[in-house]
Coordinates of C-alpha atoms and ligand atoms in Angstrom, one line a residue:
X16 CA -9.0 -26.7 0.4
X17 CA -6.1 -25.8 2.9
X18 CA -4.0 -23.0 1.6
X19 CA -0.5 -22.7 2.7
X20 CA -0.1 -18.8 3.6
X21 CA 3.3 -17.1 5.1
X22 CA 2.6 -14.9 8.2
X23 CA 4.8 -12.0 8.9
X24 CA 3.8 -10.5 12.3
X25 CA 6.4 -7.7 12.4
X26 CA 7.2 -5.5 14.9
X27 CA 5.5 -2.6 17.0
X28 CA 1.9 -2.9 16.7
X29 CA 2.2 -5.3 14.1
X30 CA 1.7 -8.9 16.1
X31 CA -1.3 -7.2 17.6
X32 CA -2.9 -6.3 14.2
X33 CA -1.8 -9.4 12.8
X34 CA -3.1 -11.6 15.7
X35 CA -6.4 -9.7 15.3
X36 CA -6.5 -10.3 11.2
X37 CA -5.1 -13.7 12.0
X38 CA -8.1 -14.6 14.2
X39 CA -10.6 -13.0 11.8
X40 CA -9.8 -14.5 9.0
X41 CA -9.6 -18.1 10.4
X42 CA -13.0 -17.6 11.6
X43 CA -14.1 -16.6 8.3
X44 CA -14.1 -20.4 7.6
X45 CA -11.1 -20.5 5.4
X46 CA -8.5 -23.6 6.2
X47 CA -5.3 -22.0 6.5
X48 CA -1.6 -23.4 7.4
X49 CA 0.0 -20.5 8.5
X50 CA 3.7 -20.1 8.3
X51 CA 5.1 -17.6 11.1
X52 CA 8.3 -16.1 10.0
X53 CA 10.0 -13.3 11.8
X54 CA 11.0 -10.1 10.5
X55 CA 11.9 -6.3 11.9
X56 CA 13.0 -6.1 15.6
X57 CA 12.4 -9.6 16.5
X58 CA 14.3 -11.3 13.9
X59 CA 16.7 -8.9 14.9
X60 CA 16.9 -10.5 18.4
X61 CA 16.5 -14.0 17.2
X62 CA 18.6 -14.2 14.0
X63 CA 20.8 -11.0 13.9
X64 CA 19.0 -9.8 11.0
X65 CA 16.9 -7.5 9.9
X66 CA 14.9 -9.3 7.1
X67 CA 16.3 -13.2 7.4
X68 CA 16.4 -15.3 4.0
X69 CA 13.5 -17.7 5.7
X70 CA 10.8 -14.8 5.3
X71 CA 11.5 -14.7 1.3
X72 CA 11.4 -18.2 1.1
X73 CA 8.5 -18.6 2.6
X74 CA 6.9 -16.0 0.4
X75 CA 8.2 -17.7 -2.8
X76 CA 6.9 -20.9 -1.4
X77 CA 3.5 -20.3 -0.6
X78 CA 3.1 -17.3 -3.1
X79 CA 0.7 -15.4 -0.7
X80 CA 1.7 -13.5 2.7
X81 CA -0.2 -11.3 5.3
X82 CA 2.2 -9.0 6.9
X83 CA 2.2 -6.6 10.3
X84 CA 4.3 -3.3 10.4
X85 CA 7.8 -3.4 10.3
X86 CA 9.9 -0.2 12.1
X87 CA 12.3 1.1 9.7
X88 CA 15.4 1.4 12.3
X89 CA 17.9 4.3 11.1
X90 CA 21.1 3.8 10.5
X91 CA 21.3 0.1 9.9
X92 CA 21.9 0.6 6.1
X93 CA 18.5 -0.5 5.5
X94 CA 16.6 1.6 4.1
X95 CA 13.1 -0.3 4.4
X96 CA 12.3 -4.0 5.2
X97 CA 9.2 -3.1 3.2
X98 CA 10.9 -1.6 0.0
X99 CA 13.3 -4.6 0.7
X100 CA 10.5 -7.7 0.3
X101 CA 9.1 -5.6 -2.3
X102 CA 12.1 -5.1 -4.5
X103 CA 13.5 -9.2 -3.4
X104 CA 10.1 -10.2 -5.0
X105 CA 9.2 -8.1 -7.8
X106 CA 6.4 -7.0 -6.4
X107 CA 5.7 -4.4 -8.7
X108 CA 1.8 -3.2 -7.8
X109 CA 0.9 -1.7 -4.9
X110 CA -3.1 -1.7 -4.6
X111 CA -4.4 0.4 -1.8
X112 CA -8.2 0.8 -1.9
X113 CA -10.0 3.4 -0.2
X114 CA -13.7 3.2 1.0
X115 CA -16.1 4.7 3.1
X116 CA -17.6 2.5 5.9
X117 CA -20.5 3.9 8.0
X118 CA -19.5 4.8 11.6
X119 CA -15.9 6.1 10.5
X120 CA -15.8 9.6 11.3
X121 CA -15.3 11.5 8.3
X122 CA -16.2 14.4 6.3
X123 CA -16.9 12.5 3.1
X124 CA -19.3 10.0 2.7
X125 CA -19.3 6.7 -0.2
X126 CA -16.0 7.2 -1.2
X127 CA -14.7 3.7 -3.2
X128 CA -11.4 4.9 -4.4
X129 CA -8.7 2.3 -5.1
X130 CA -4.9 3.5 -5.7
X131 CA -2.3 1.5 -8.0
X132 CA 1.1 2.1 -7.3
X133 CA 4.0 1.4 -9.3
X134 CA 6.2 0.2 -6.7
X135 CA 9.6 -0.6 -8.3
X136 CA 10.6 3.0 -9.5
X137 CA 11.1 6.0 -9.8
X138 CA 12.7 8.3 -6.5
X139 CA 12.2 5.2 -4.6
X140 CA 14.5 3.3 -6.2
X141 CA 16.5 4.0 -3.8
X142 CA 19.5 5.4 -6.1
X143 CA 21.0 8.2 -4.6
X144 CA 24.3 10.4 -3.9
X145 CA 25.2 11.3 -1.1
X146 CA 26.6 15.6 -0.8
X147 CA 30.3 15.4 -0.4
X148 CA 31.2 12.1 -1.8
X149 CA 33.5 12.2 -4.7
X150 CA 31.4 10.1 -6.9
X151 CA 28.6 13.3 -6.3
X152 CA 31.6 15.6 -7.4
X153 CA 31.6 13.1 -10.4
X154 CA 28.2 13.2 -11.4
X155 CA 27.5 17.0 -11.0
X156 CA 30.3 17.4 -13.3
X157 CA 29.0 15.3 -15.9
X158 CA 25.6 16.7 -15.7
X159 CA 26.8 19.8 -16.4
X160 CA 29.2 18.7 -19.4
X161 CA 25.7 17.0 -20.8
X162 CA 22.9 19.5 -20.0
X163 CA 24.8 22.7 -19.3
X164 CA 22.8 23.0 -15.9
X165 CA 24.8 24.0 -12.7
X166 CA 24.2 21.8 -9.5
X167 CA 25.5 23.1 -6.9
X168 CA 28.6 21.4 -5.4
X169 CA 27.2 20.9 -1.7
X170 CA 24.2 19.1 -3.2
X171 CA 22.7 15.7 -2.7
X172 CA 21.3 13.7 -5.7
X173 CA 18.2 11.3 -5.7
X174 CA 17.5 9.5 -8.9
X175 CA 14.2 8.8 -10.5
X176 CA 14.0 6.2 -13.1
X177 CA 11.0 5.3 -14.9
X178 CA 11.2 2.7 -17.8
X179 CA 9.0 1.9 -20.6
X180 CA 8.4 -1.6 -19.5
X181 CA 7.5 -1.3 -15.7
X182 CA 5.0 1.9 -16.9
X183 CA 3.5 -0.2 -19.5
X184 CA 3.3 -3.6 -17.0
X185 CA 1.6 -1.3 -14.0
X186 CA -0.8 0.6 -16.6
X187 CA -2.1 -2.8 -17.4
X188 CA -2.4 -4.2 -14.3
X189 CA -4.8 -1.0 -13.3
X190 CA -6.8 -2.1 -16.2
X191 CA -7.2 -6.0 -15.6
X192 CA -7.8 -5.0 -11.7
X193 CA -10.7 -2.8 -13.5
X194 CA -12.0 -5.4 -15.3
X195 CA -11.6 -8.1 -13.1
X196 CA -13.6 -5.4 -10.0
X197 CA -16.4 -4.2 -12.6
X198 CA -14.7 -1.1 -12.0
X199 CA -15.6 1.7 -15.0
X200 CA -12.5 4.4 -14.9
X201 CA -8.7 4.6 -14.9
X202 CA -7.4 8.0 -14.4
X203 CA -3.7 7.9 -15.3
X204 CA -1.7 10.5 -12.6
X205 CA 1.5 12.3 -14.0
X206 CA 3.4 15.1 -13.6
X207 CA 4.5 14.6 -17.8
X208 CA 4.4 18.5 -18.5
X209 CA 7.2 19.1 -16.4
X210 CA 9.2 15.6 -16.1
X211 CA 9.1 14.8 -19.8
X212 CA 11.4 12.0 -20.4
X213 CA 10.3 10.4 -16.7
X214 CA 6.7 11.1 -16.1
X215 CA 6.6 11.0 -20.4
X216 CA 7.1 7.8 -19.9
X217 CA 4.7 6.6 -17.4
X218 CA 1.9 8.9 -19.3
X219 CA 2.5 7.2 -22.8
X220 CA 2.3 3.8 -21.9
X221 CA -0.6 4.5 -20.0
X222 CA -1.7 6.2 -23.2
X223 CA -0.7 3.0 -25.5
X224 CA -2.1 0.0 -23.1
X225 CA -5.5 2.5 -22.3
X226 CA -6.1 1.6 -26.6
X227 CA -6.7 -1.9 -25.8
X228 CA -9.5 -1.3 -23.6
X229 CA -11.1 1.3 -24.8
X230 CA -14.1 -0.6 -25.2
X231 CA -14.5 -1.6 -21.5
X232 CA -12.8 1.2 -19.5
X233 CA -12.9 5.2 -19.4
X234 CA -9.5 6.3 -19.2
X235 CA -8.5 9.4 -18.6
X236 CA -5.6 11.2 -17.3
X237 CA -4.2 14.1 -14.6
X238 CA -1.7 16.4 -13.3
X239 CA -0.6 14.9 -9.7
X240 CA -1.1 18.5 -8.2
X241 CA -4.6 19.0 -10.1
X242 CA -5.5 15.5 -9.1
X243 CA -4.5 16.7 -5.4
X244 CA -7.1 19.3 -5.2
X245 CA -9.7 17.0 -7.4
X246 CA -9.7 14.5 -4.8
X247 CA -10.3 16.9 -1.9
X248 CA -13.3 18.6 -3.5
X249 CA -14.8 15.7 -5.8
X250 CA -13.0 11.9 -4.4
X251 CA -16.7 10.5 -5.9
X252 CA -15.6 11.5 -9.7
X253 CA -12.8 9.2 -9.5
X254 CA -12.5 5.6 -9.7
X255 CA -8.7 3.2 -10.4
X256 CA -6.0 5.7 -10.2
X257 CA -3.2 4.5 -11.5
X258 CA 0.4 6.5 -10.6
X259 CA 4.2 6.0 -10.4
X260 CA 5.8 5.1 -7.0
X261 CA 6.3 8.6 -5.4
X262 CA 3.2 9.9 -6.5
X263 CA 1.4 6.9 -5.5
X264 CA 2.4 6.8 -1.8
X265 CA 1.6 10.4 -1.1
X266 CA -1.9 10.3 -3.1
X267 CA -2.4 6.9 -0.7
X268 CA -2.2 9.0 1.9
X269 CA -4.3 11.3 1.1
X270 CA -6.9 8.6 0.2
X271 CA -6.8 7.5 3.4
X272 CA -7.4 10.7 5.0
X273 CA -10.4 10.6 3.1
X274 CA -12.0 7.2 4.8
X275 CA -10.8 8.2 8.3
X276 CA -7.2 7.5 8.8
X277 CA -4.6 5.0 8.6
X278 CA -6.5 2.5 10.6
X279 CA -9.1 1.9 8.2
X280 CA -7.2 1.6 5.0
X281 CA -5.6 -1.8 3.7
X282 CA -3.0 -2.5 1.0
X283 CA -1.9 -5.4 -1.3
X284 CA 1.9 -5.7 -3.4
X285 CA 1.5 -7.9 -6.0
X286 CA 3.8 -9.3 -8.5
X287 CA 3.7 -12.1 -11.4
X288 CA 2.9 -15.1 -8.9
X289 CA 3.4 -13.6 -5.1
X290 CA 1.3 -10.7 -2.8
X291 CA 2.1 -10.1 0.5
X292 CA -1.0 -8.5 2.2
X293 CA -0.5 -5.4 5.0
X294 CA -2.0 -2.3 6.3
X295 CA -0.9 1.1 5.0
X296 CA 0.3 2.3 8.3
X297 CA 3.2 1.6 10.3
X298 CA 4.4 -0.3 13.2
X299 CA 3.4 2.6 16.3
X300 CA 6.1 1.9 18.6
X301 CA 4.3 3.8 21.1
X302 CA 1.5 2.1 21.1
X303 CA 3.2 -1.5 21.6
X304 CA 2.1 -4.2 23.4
X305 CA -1.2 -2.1 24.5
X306 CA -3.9 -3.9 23.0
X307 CA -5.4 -0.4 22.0
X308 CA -4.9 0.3 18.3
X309 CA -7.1 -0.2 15.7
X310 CA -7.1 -4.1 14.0
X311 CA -9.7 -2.8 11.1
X312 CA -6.6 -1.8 8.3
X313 CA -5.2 -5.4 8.9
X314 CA -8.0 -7.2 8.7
X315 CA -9.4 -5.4 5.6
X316 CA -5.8 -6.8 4.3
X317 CA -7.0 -10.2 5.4
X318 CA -10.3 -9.6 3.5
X319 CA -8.2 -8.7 0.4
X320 CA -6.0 -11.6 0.5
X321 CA -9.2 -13.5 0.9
X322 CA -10.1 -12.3 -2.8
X323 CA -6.9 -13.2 -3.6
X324 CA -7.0 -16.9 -3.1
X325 CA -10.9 -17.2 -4.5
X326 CA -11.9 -17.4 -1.1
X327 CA -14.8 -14.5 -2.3
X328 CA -17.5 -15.9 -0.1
X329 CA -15.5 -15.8 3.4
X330 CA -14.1 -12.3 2.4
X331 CA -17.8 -11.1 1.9
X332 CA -18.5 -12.7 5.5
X333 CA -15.7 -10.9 7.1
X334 CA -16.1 -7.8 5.5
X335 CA -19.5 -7.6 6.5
X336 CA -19.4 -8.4 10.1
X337 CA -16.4 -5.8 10.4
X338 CA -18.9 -3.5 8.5
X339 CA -21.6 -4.0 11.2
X340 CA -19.1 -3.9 14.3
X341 CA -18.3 -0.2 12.8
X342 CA -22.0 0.9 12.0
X343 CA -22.5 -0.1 16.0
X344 CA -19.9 1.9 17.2
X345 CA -20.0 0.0 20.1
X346 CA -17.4 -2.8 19.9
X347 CA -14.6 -0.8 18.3
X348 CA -11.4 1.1 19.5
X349 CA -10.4 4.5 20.8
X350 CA -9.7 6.4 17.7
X351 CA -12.8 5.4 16.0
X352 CA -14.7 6.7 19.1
X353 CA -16.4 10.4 18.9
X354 CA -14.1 11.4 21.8
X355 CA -10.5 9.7 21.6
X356 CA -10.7 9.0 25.7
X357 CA -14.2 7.7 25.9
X358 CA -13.7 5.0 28.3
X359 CA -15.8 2.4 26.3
X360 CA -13.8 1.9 23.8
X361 CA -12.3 -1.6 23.9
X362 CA -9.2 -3.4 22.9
X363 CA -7.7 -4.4 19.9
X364 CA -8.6 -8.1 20.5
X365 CA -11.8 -7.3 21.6
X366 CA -12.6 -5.4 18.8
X367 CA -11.3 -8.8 16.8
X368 CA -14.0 -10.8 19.4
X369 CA -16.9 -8.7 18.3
X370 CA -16.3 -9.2 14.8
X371 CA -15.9 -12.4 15.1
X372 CA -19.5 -12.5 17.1
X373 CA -21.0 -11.3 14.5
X374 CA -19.9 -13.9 11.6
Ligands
LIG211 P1 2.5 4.9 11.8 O1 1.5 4.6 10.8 O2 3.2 3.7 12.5 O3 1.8 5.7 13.0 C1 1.5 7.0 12.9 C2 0.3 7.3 13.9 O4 -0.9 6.8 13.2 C3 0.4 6.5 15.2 O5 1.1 7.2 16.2 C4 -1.1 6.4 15.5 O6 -1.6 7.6 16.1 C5 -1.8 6.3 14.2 N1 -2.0 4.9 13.8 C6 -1.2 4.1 13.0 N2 -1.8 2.9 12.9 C7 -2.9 2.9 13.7 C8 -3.9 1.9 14.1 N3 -3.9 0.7 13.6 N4 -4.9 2.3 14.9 C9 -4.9 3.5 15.4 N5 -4.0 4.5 15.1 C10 -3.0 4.2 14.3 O7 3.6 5.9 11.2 P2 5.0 6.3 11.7 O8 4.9 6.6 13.2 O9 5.5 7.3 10.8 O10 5.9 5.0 11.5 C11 6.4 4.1 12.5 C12 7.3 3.1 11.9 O11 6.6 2.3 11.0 C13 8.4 3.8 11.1 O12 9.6 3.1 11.4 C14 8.0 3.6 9.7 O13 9.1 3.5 8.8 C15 7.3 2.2 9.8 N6 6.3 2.0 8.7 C16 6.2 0.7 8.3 C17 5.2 0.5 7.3 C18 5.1 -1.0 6.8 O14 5.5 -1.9 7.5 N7 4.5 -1.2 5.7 C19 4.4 1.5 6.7 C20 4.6 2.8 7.2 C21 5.6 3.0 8.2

């Protein structure tokens, strides 16, 4: 079967990580039409914008997309092309697992964490007023008429919304992803004690949808800053976490300290019909054009979009020749080296070749 899949090879690093997941993936043995749409600095150059309509179309076309890093450029109004697909495709869940391979340096071992994100709240819904404007003025005022609380006058205001419906629709996606991965634990992450009508929220619809599969899945729940220091000390008690947006992308983070770095971990947005597949880190700028950064976080996106389109068998095959290429040490690049200028590191395309070698 030939699946019809939008490719979005952003900026900076990005067409390097993407040609890399691109090749991988192909040789997988999936069919694939690819669709190339430009976004970020090059649709900048070719179309005068930042994010052109043809890269959502595409998206809602075909449903699926693998996308590179895109730079957020400052002072363009925009405040992410990221948040922007997102938001222009209701792609309310972020998935970001986390998991230990062997050959990754780091100082845990067999972690197999995966984060859900709410990703259409909260602070990042981007509603905010700016210190000076008079609608700020406006707003102080009326806070204090309503809550009796002084802001101060020179202050800037960031909104976080959280609603009843988008806590209730991302606290049952965690649970369906735990059923559908034979996953045994949701641990619901909140800062409720303190943010009671906006954390409240999140914490009691987690609490309400949790009922329904009590059955199947533990669920349990934690204070973000607890949760913190829980996964430093014991990441192997913990299984789905499931968290609003701000929460969410810090504790991702975090996570993927916990692997190795941002070159390892991978990440999925996924709404009612669409996902658009892409690696938690950024575009580099500074590492552009080199052929030296890692490819692994972008492929392991591959291997997750692979899942995705019931392609199980070819995502197996490419996650476990990427799994051998990292045991070897050999074939892989600089920062997954013991010393970050040992000269036998190779190439990010290289590293791509190997893997593909061993399909
Ligand atoms: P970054 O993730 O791009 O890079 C930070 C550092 O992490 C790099 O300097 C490098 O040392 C390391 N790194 C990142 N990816 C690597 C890889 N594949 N292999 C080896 N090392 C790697 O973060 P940044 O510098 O804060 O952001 C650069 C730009 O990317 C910003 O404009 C930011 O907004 C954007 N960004 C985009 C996305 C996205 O497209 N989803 C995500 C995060 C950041």
């Amino acid at each position: 079967m030939e699946h019809k899949i939008t490719l979005i090879p952003g900026d900076g690093i990005g067409p390097e990580v993407a040609r890399a997941a691109r090749r991988c993936v192909e040789a997988a043995g999936v069919n694939i039409a690819w669709e190339v749409v430009a976004a970020g600095q090059d649709a900048i150059e070719d179309y005068g914008e930042i994010l052109p309509q043809n890269v959502l179309d595409s998206i809602k076309k075909n449903k699926v997309a693998l996308k590179g890093p895109i730079i957020t450029p400052i002072g363009t109004g925009f405040r992410s092309v990221n948040v922007a697909i997102r938001h222009a495709l209701g792609l309310f869940a972020c998935v970001r697992p986390a998991k230990s391979y062997i050959g990754v340096r780091s100082p845990y071992k067999d972690i197999d964490l995966v984060i859900i994100r709410e990703n259409s709240e909260d602070l990042y819904a981007g509603i905010e007023f700016e210190e000076g404007k008079p609608e700020t003025a406006e707003l102080i005022a009326s806070i204090e008429k309503y809550t009796h609380k002084k802001i101060r006058p020179d202050s800037g205001i960031s909104i976080k919304p959280i609603s009843k419906f988008a806590s209730e629709r991302i606290a049952r996606f965690a649970f369906e992803y735990a059923l559908k991965n034979n996953r045994r634990k949701v641990t619901a992450v909140h800062k409720a004690n303190i943010m009671k009508f906006s954390d409240g929220i999140f914490l009691k619809a987690a609490r309400e949808v949790a009922k329904d599969y009590a059955d199947r899945i533990i669920f349990e729940e934690a204070i973000v800053d607890n949760m913190s220091m829980q996964l430093v000390q014991k990441p192997k008690d913990y299984d789905v976490l499931v968290l609003p947006n701000l929460y969410g992308d810090i504790l991702s983070d975090l996570c993927a300290g916990l692997i190795g770095g941002l070159g390892i971990a991978p990440g999925a947005n996924i709404g009612e019909d669409m996902a658009v597949f892409e690696a938690v880190h950024g575009s580099a700028p500074k590492y552009k054009g080199m052929n030296k950064v890692n490819p692994t976080a972008m492929i392991l996106s591959g291997v997750l979009m692979l899942r995705h389109i019931n392609e199980g068998k070819a995502a197996d095959r490419l996650e476990n020749a990427l799994k051998k290429v990292l045991a070897e040490g050999k074939s892989v690049t600089y920062d997954l080296k013991m010393r970050r200028d040992d000269p036998t590191a190779v190439g990010t395309q290289e590293m791509a070749d190997a893997i593909i070698a061993n399909l």
